[in-house]
Coordinates of C-alpha atoms in Angstrom, one line a residue:
X102 CA 10.6 -7.8 54.9
X103 CA 11.7 -3.8 54.6
X104 CA 15.5 -5.5 55.5
X105 CA 15.3 -7.9 53.0
X106 CA 14.5 -5.4 49.9
X107 CA 17.3 -3.0 51.7
X108 CA 20.1 -5.2 51.5
X109 CA 19.1 -6.9 48.2
X110 CA 19.1 -2.9 46.6
X111 CA 22.8 -2.6 48.0
X112 CA 24.3 -5.4 47.0
X113 CA 22.5 -4.7 42.8
X114 CA 24.6 -4.5 40.5
X115 CA 25.3 -0.4 39.9
X116 CA 25.2 -0.6 36.6
X117 CA 21.3 -1.9 37.3
X118 CA 20.1 0.6 38.7
X119 CA 22.1 3.4 36.9
X120 CA 20.4 6.0 34.4
X121 CA 23.0 7.0 34.0
X122 CA 26.2 5.7 32.4
X123 CA 29.4 7.4 32.4
X124 CA 31.4 6.4 29.3
X125 CA 34.3 7.0 31.7
X126 CA 32.6 3.9 33.9
X127 CA 32.3 1.5 30.2
X128 CA 36.8 2.3 29.6
X129 CA 36.7 6.2 28.2
X130 CA 39.5 7.2 29.2
X131 CA 38.4 11.2 27.5
X132 CA 41.9 12.4 27.2
X133 CA 41.4 12.9 23.4
X134 CA 44.1 10.7 21.9
X135 CA 43.3 7.1 22.5
X136 CA 40.2 6.0 21.0
X137 CA 37.1 5.5 23.3
X138 CA 34.5 4.2 20.5
X139 CA 34.4 0.3 22.3
X140 CA 33.8 2.8 25.8
X141 CA 30.9 4.5 24.4
X142 CA 29.4 1.6 22.9
X143 CA 29.0 0.0 25.9
X144 CA 27.9 2.4 27.6
X145 CA 25.1 2.4 25.1
X146 CA 24.1 -0.7 24.8
X147 CA 23.7 -1.3 28.8
X148 CA 22.0 2.1 28.5
X149 CA 19.2 0.6 26.2
X150 CA 19.3 -3.1 27.7
X151 CA 18.3 -1.3 31.2
X152 CA 15.2 -0.1 29.3
X153 CA 17.2 3.8 29.1
X154 CA 18.3 6.5 30.7
X155 CA 21.7 8.7 29.5
X156 CA 25.3 8.1 28.4
X157 CA 26.6 9.9 30.4
X158 CA 29.6 12.5 28.6
X159 CA 31.3 14.3 31.5
X160 CA 33.0 18.2 31.6
X161 CA 35.9 18.4 31.5
X162 CA 36.6 15.2 29.0
X163 CA 37.4 15.2 25.4
X164 CA 36.2 12.1 24.0
X165 CA 37.4 10.4 20.9
X166 CA 34.5 8.0 18.8
X167 CA 34.4 6.8 14.9
X168 CA 31.7 5.9 14.5
X169 CA 28.9 5.7 17.3
X170 CA 24.9 3.2 17.0
X171 CA 22.0 5.2 19.5
X172 CA 19.9 2.4 20.6
X173 CA 16.1 2.6 21.4
X174 CA 15.7 4.9 24.6
X175 CA 19.3 6.6 25.2
X176 CA 19.8 10.2 25.3
X177 CA 23.1 11.0 24.6
X178 CA 23.6 14.5 27.4
X179 CA 27.4 15.9 27.1
X180 CA 27.5 18.2 29.9
X181 CA 28.8 21.3 30.0
X182 CA 32.6 21.7 29.0
X183 CA 32.6 18.3 27.5
X184 CA 33.7 17.7 23.9
X185 CA 32.9 14.3 22.0
X186 CA 35.8 14.8 19.5
X187 CA 35.4 12.3 15.8
X188 CA 38.3 10.4 15.2
X189 CA 40.7 12.1 12.2
X190 CA 41.0 8.4 11.2
X191 CA 38.5 7.6 7.8
X192 CA 39.1 3.9 8.8
X193 CA 37.6 4.5 12.1
X194 CA 34.2 5.0 10.4
X195 CA 31.8 2.1 9.9
X196 CA 30.2 1.8 6.5
X197 CA 27.4 0.0 7.2
X198 CA 25.7 3.5 8.0
X199 CA 23.2 3.6 4.9
X200 CA 24.3 6.7 2.4
X201 CA 23.9 9.8 1.0
X202 CA 21.2 10.3 -0.9
X203 CA 22.2 12.4 -4.1
X204 CA 24.3 11.5 -6.3
X205 CA 27.8 11.2 -7.3
X206 CA 28.0 11.5 -3.4
X207 CA 29.3 8.5 -2.3
X208 CA 32.1 9.9 -0.5
X209 CA 30.0 11.8 2.0
X210 CA 28.4 8.0 2.5
X211 CA 30.2 7.2 6.1
X212 CA 29.0 9.8 9.3
X213 CA 30.0 9.5 13.1
X214 CA 27.1 9.3 14.5
X215 CA 23.8 6.6 13.7
X216 CA 20.6 5.0 14.6
X217 CA 18.3 3.2 12.2
X218 CA 14.7 1.9 13.0
X219 CA 14.5 3.5 16.8
X220 CA 12.2 5.3 19.0
X221 CA 12.7 8.0 21.5
X222 CA 16.3 9.3 21.3
X223 CA 18.5 11.9 21.6
X224 CA 21.0 14.5 22.0
X225 CA 22.0 17.4 25.2
X226 CA 23.9 18.8 27.7
X227 CA 25.1 21.9 26.4
X228 CA 28.8 20.2 25.4
X229 CA 30.1 19.8 22.0
X230 CA 30.1 17.6 19.7
X231 CA 33.1 18.3 17.4
X232 CA 34.0 17.0 13.7
X233 CA 37.2 17.2 13.9
X234 CA 36.6 16.8 9.8
X235 CA 39.6 19.6 8.5
X236 CA 40.5 18.7 4.9
X237 CA 44.0 17.5 6.6
X238 CA 41.9 14.8 7.9
X239 CA 39.1 14.8 5.4
X240 CA 39.3 15.2 1.5
X241 CA 36.9 13.0 -1.6
X242 CA 40.5 11.9 -2.7
X243 CA 42.0 10.5 0.0
X244 CA 38.9 8.2 0.8
X245 CA 35.9 10.4 1.9
X246 CA 34.4 13.2 4.4
X247 CA 32.0 11.4 7.0
X248 CA 28.7 12.8 8.0
X249 CA 28.1 14.3 11.9
X250 CA 24.7 12.2 11.9
X251 CA 22.6 10.3 10.3
X252 CA 19.5 9.1 11.0
X253 CA 17.3 6.2 9.6
X254 CA 13.3 5.5 10.4
X255 CA 13.6 6.8 14.1
X256 CA 11.1 7.9 15.8
X257 CA 10.6 10.8 18.3
X258 CA 13.8 12.8 18.3
X259 CA 14.9 15.1 20.6
X260 CA 18.2 17.1 19.1
X261 CA 19.3 20.1 22.4
X262 CA 21.1 22.6 23.5
X263 CA 24.4 21.6 22.3
X264 CA 26.6 22.9 20.4
X265 CA 28.0 21.3 16.9
X266 CA 31.2 22.0 15.1
X267 CA 33.7 21.2 12.0
X268 CA 32.1 18.4 10.0
X269 CA 34.0 16.7 7.4
X270 CA 30.8 17.2 5.6
X271 CA 26.8 17.4 5.8
X272 CA 26.2 18.2 9.3
X273 CA 23.1 16.0 10.1
X274 CA 20.9 14.2 7.8
X275 CA 18.0 13.2 8.9
X276 CA 16.2 10.0 6.7
X277 CA 12.4 9.0 6.6
X278 CA 12.2 10.1 10.4
X279 CA 8.9 11.4 12.3
X280 CA 8.4 13.5 15.1
X281 CA 11.4 15.5 15.6
X282 CA 12.7 18.5 17.4
X283 CA 15.2 20.5 17.8
X284 CA 15.8 23.3 20.0
X285 CA 18.2 25.9 21.3
X286 CA 20.6 24.2 19.1
X287 CA 24.3 25.7 17.8
X288 CA 26.2 24.8 14.1
X289 CA 29.4 26.7 12.6
X290 CA 30.5 23.8 9.6
X291 CA 33.1 26.2 8.0
X292 CA 36.0 24.0 8.1
X293 CA 35.6 21.6 5.6
X294 CA 32.6 21.6 2.1
X295 CA 29.5 20.8 1.7
X296 CA 28.4 21.6 5.3
X297 CA 24.9 21.7 5.2
X298 CA 22.8 22.0 8.8
X299 CA 20.3 19.7 10.0
X300 CA 18.5 18.2 5.8
X301 CA 15.0 16.3 6.8
X302 CA 15.2 14.1 3.4
X303 CA 11.4 12.4 4.2
X304 CA 10.4 13.4 7.7
X305 CA 7.8 14.5 8.8
X306 CA 6.4 16.9 12.1
X307 CA 10.0 19.3 13.0
X308 CA 9.6 21.3 14.7
X309 CA 13.0 23.8 14.7
X310 CA 13.3 26.1 17.1
X311 CA 15.7 29.0 18.9
X312 CA 18.9 28.3 16.6
X313 CA 22.0 29.9 15.4
X314 CA 23.9 28.7 12.2
X315 CA 27.1 29.0 10.7
X316 CA 27.4 26.9 8.2
X317 CA 30.1 26.2 4.7
X318 CA 26.7 25.0 2.3
X319 CA 22.3 25.2 3.1
X320 CA 21.5 25.6 7.0
X321 CA 18.2 23.6 6.6
X322 CA 17.7 21.4 3.6
X323 CA 13.4 20.1 3.5
X324 CA 14.1 16.8 0.3
X325 CA 11.9 14.3 0.2
X326 CA 14.3 11.2 -1.9
X327 CA 11.7 8.8 -1.9
X328 CA 7.9 8.7 -3.9
X329 CA 6.6 7.7 -0.8
X330 CA 8.1 9.1 2.3
X331 CA 6.4 13.0 2.3
X332 CA 8.2 16.4 3.9
X333 CA 5.6 17.2 5.9
X334 CA 4.5 19.3 8.8
X335 CA 7.2 21.7 9.0
X336 CA 8.0 25.2 11.5
X337 CA 11.3 26.9 11.8
X338 CA 11.2 29.4 14.1
X339 CA 13.6 31.5 16.0
X340 CA 16.8 30.8 13.8
X341 CA 20.0 33.2 12.6
X342 CA 21.1 31.7 9.8
X343 CA 24.4 32.8 8.2
X344 CA 25.9 30.4 5.5
X345 CA 28.3 30.9 2.1
X346 CA 25.4 28.9 -0.3
X347 CA 21.1 29.1 1.0
X348 CA 19.6 30.2 4.8
X349 CA 16.8 27.3 3.5
X350 CA 16.6 25.3 0.8
X351 CA 14.0 23.3 -0.1
X352 CA 14.0 20.6 -2.6
X353 CA 16.6 19.0 -5.1
X354 CA 15.7 15.3 -4.3
X355 CA 11.6 16.0 -4.5
X356 CA 11.5 12.7 -5.2
X357 CA 8.1 12.9 -2.9
X358 CA 6.0 15.9 -1.4
X359 CA 6.8 18.6 0.1
X360 CA 4.3 20.4 2.5
X361 CA 3.2 22.1 4.9
X362 CA 6.0 24.0 6.1
X363 CA 5.8 27.6 7.4
X364 CA 9.0 29.8 8.6
X365 CA 8.3 32.8 10.4
X366 CA 10.4 35.2 12.9
X367 CA 13.8 34.4 11.6
X368 CA 17.1 36.4 10.9
X369 CA 19.9 35.8 7.1
X370 CA 22.9 37.4 6.9
X371 CA 26.5 37.3 5.4
X372 CA 24.7 34.9 2.9
X373 CA 26.8 34.2 -0.8
X374 CA 23.4 32.5 -2.6
X375 CA 19.4 33.0 -1.0
X376 CA 17.8 32.9 1.6
X377 CA 15.0 31.0 0.7
X378 CA 15.5 28.6 -2.1
X379 CA 12.6 26.7 -3.1
X380 CA 14.3 24.7 -5.8
X381 CA 11.2 21.4 -7.4
X382 CA 12.8 18.7 -9.8
X383 CA 11.5 15.8 -9.4
X384 CA 8.4 13.6 -9.5
X385 CA 6.6 15.1 -5.5
X386 CA 4.5 17.6 -5.8
X387 CA 5.3 20.7 -3.9
X388 CA 2.8 23.3 -1.9
X389 CA 0.6 25.2 0.9
X390 CA 3.8 27.2 2.4
X391 CA 4.4 30.9 4.8
X392 CA 7.0 32.0 5.4
X393 CA 7.2 35.5 7.4
X394 CA 7.7 37.9 10.0
X395 CA 12.1 37.3 7.9
X396 CA 14.5 39.9 8.6
X397 CA 17.4 40.3 5.7
X398 CA 20.8 41.3 5.1
X399 CA 23.5 41.4 2.4
X400 CA 21.2 38.0 0.7
X401 CA 20.8 38.7 -2.3
X402 CA 18.4 36.7 -3.6
X403 CA 15.9 36.3 -0.8
X404 CA 13.3 34.3 -2.5
X405 CA 14.5 31.9 -5.0
X406 CA 12.3 29.6 -7.0
X407 CA 13.0 27.1 -9.3
X408 CA 10.2 24.6 -11.7
X409 CA 13.0 22.5 -13.8
X410 CA 13.3 18.6 -14.1
X411 CA 16.5 17.4 -12.8
X412 CA 17.7 13.8 -11.3
X413 CA 18.4 14.7 -8.5
X414 CA 18.0 11.3 -6.5
X415 CA 21.0 9.0 -6.1
X416 CA 18.7 5.7 -6.0
X417 CA 17.2 7.6 -10.0
X418 CA 18.9 5.9 -12.8
X419 CA 21.6 8.1 -15.1
X420 CA 19.5 9.8 -18.1
X421 CA 16.1 9.5 -16.0
X422 CA 14.4 12.3 -15.4
X423 CA 11.1 12.0 -13.2
X424 CA 8.3 14.2 -15.4
X425 CA 7.0 17.6 -13.0
X426 CA 4.1 18.0 -11.4
X427 CA 2.7 20.7 -9.6
X428 CA 4.4 23.2 -6.5
X429 CA 1.8 25.9 -6.1
X430 CA 0.8 28.0 -3.0
X431 CA 3.2 29.7 -1.3
X432 CA 3.1 32.7 0.7
X433 CA 5.7 35.1 1.8
X434 CA 4.9 38.7 4.3
X435 CA 6.4 40.7 6.7
X436 CA 9.7 41.4 5.0
X437 CA 13.0 43.3 5.4
X438 CA 16.0 43.2 3.0
X439 CA 19.0 45.0 3.2
X440 CA 21.2 44.7 0.5
X441 CA 23.4 48.3 0.5
X442 CA 25.8 47.0 0.1
X443 CA 25.7 43.9 -2.7
X444 CA 25.7 44.3 -6.7
X445 CA 23.7 45.0 -8.8
X446 CA 22.4 41.2 -8.9
X447 CA 20.1 41.4 -6.2
X448 CA 16.6 40.6 -6.1
X449 CA 12.9 38.2 -5.7
X450 CA 14.1 35.4 -8.8
X451 CA 11.0 33.0 -9.9
X452 CA 11.2 31.0 -12.2
X453 CA 8.8 28.7 -13.3
X454 CA 9.6 26.0 -16.8
X455 CA 7.6 26.3 -20.6
X456 CA 3.9 24.5 -19.6
X457 CA 4.9 24.0 -16.0
X458 CA 3.6 27.6 -14.0
X459 CA 4.4 27.6 -10.4
X460 CA 0.7 28.5 -9.1
X461 CA 0.4 31.3 -7.0
X462 CA 2.0 32.9 -5.3
X463 CA 1.6 35.4 -2.8
X464 CA 4.1 38.4 -1.3
X465 CA 3.2 41.3 1.0
X466 CA 4.4 43.9 2.6
X467 CA 8.5 43.5 2.0
X468 CA 11.6 46.5 2.5
X469 CA 14.2 46.0 0.1
X470 CA 17.0 48.7 0.1
X471 CA 19.6 47.5 -3.2
X472 CA 22.4 48.9 -4.1
X473 CA 21.6 49.4 -8.2
X474 CA 23.4 49.7 -10.9
X475 CA 21.3 48.4 -13.4
X476 CA 22.6 49.7 -17.0
X477 CA 20.0 50.1 -20.4
X478 CA 21.7 46.6 -22.1
X479 CA 20.6 45.0 -18.6
X480 CA 17.0 46.5 -19.0
X481 CA 16.4 45.0 -22.1
X482 CA 17.8 41.5 -21.5
X483 CA 15.0 39.6 -22.1
X484 CA 16.3 36.2 -23.2
X485 CA 16.7 35.0 -20.2
X486 CA 18.1 30.8 -20.2
X487 CA 15.4 28.9 -18.8
X488 CA 17.1 24.7 -17.3
X489 CA 17.0 22.9 -19.6
X490 CA 18.9 20.1 -19.2
X491 CA 21.2 22.3 -22.2
X492 CA 22.1 25.0 -19.9
X493 CA 22.1 22.6 -16.9
X494 CA 24.6 20.5 -17.4
X495 CA 24.4 18.1 -14.5
X496 CA 24.0 20.6 -12.5
X497 CA 21.4 21.9 -10.0
X498 CA 19.4 24.9 -11.8
X499 CA 22.1 27.8 -10.4
X500 CA 21.5 32.0 -10.0
X501 CA 25.1 31.8 -11.8
X502 CA 23.7 29.9 -15.1
X503 CA 21.4 33.0 -15.5
X504 CA 23.4 36.2 -14.6
X505 CA 21.7 39.3 -15.0
X506 CA 18.5 40.1 -14.8
X507 CA 16.8 42.6 -16.2
X508 CA 14.6 43.5 -13.0
X509 CA 15.7 45.4 -9.8
X510 CA 13.0 44.1 -8.0
X511 CA 11.1 41.2 -8.9
X512 CA 11.2 38.7 -12.1
X513 CA 9.2 36.6 -12.2
X514 CA 8.7 33.7 -15.7
X515 CA 5.9 30.9 -15.9
X516 CA 4.4 31.4 -13.0
X517 CA -0.1 31.6 -12.3
X518 CA -1.6 33.2 -9.8
X519 CA 0.6 35.7 -8.1
X520 CA -0.3 39.0 -6.1
X521 CA 2.7 41.4 -4.6
X522 CA 1.0 44.0 -2.4
X523 CA 2.8 46.5 -0.6
X524 CA 6.3 46.2 -2.2
X525 CA 9.2 49.3 -1.2
X526 CA 11.6 48.9 -3.1
X527 CA 14.4 51.7 -2.2
X528 CA 17.1 51.5 -5.1
X529 CA 20.5 53.2 -3.8
X530 CA 22.4 54.3 -7.0
X531 CA 20.7 55.1 -10.9
X532 CA 19.2 51.5 -12.5
X533 CA 17.9 51.9 -15.6
X534 CA 15.9 48.9 -15.0
X535 CA 12.5 48.6 -14.3
X536 CA 11.2 47.3 -10.3
X537 CA 9.3 44.6 -11.6
X538 CA 9.6 42.3 -15.0
X539 CA 6.9 39.6 -14.9
X540 CA 7.5 37.0 -18.2
X541 CA 4.6 34.8 -19.1
X542 CA 3.0 35.6 -15.9
X543 CA -1.0 34.6 -15.8
X544 CA -3.5 36.2 -13.0
X545 CA -0.8 39.0 -12.0
X546 CA -2.3 41.5 -9.1
X547 CA 0.6 44.3 -8.3
X548 CA -0.7 46.5 -5.5
X549 CA 0.9 50.0 -3.7
X550 CA 4.8 48.9 -5.7
X551 CA 6.4 52.1 -4.2
X552 CA 10.0 52.9 -6.7
X553 CA 11.9 55.5 -3.8
X554 CA 8.9 55.9 -1.3
X555 CA 7.3 57.0 -4.7
X556 CA 3.8 55.0 -6.2
X557 CA 5.0 53.2 -10.1
X558 CA 2.3 53.0 -12.0
X559 CA 1.7 49.7 -14.1
X560 CA 3.2 50.7 -16.9
X561 CA 5.9 50.6 -14.8
X562 CA 6.1 46.9 -14.9
X563 CA 7.4 44.9 -17.7
X564 CA 5.0 42.2 -19.3
X565 CA 6.7 40.3 -22.3

């Protein structure tokens, strides 16, 4: 009997026994010039049909592909030194890979790696996925800019130890997925526009740890494009952010609830716009978020919060706005910011909307260094533009639409419930603005506010 079993095992096709499916065995050349899409897809198909395993991109090889489709129980494993390279030809990217959920951006509908309605998939290894997204290959005028990764309605996903570089648009879009683990990845996205890092839309139970981000747009986004799919239970820790725009953006796409978020032990450096950019625009509720143990350098708005109506979703007809619901329960603590090299436009900026206040914000234990330079004119600037439809003019609520603020430390408007405790502001050059300015703020409690190491009396807090 043992001999019969041994003979059977010897003569069974190797593909039925293998848990590793090397793309070279399915016809891939791996020379960086031959299009290997069909070979890689064949390996993926064989892997899932045989109960799952690893699809191997071997070290020392550059495998050129157009759109591929990940499936159940498949781990796409890139060995150390392996490169999975996106095709420079837009026609090699399929049209059946869902869509970008933001308005006015159908040129980003296509993608390189796609999965839908799948379970238990992974991308890992110490190799590199290179989107090859240079502007010489992809622009809106040339047809479009494919994203690198898009997952739709996938459960149980791991993205581990991989390097992701040069996408033509976003690095990744995760739509309505559950149980996501991202660990030890490196993203470098600077060769084209809108180079977001990780965009989680309507996702639940997400963990992002021990990762580095260098982006031309927001590094991590939390959003909810569908009213029935909340973005919930999100933890981000031990990450470094460097980006042209926002370290973490929460909102804009906000038709569903965005809630239960913690961000801790992270560093932010050389960011053009904001470290934490929290913006509720559509009909969902935003609540229950904690941000702690953060260090920032050259980040002009460490915290930028807005609550203002604006259409963001591609699924909302043009000209329609969803009503604002509520935005409440935010805690920020143990934050060190060095903006000594920046200009006077450096402040914590928190603004609700007339009759729609942000509720219950706590800012505690902050060290904030700024260059100063605010003038008497800046100090008396009380007519700060609201983010109305006329001011937005179809765009997002950005700081540039408002301009210099009348505060050197914190400007807060349309808030109900603001606690500021142990806020230490160092202003290096002469600044005629007060450290904190409050406009239509109810139930404010300001304690232990120091300006250049001297306790500031409450009379130095402007209130309107």
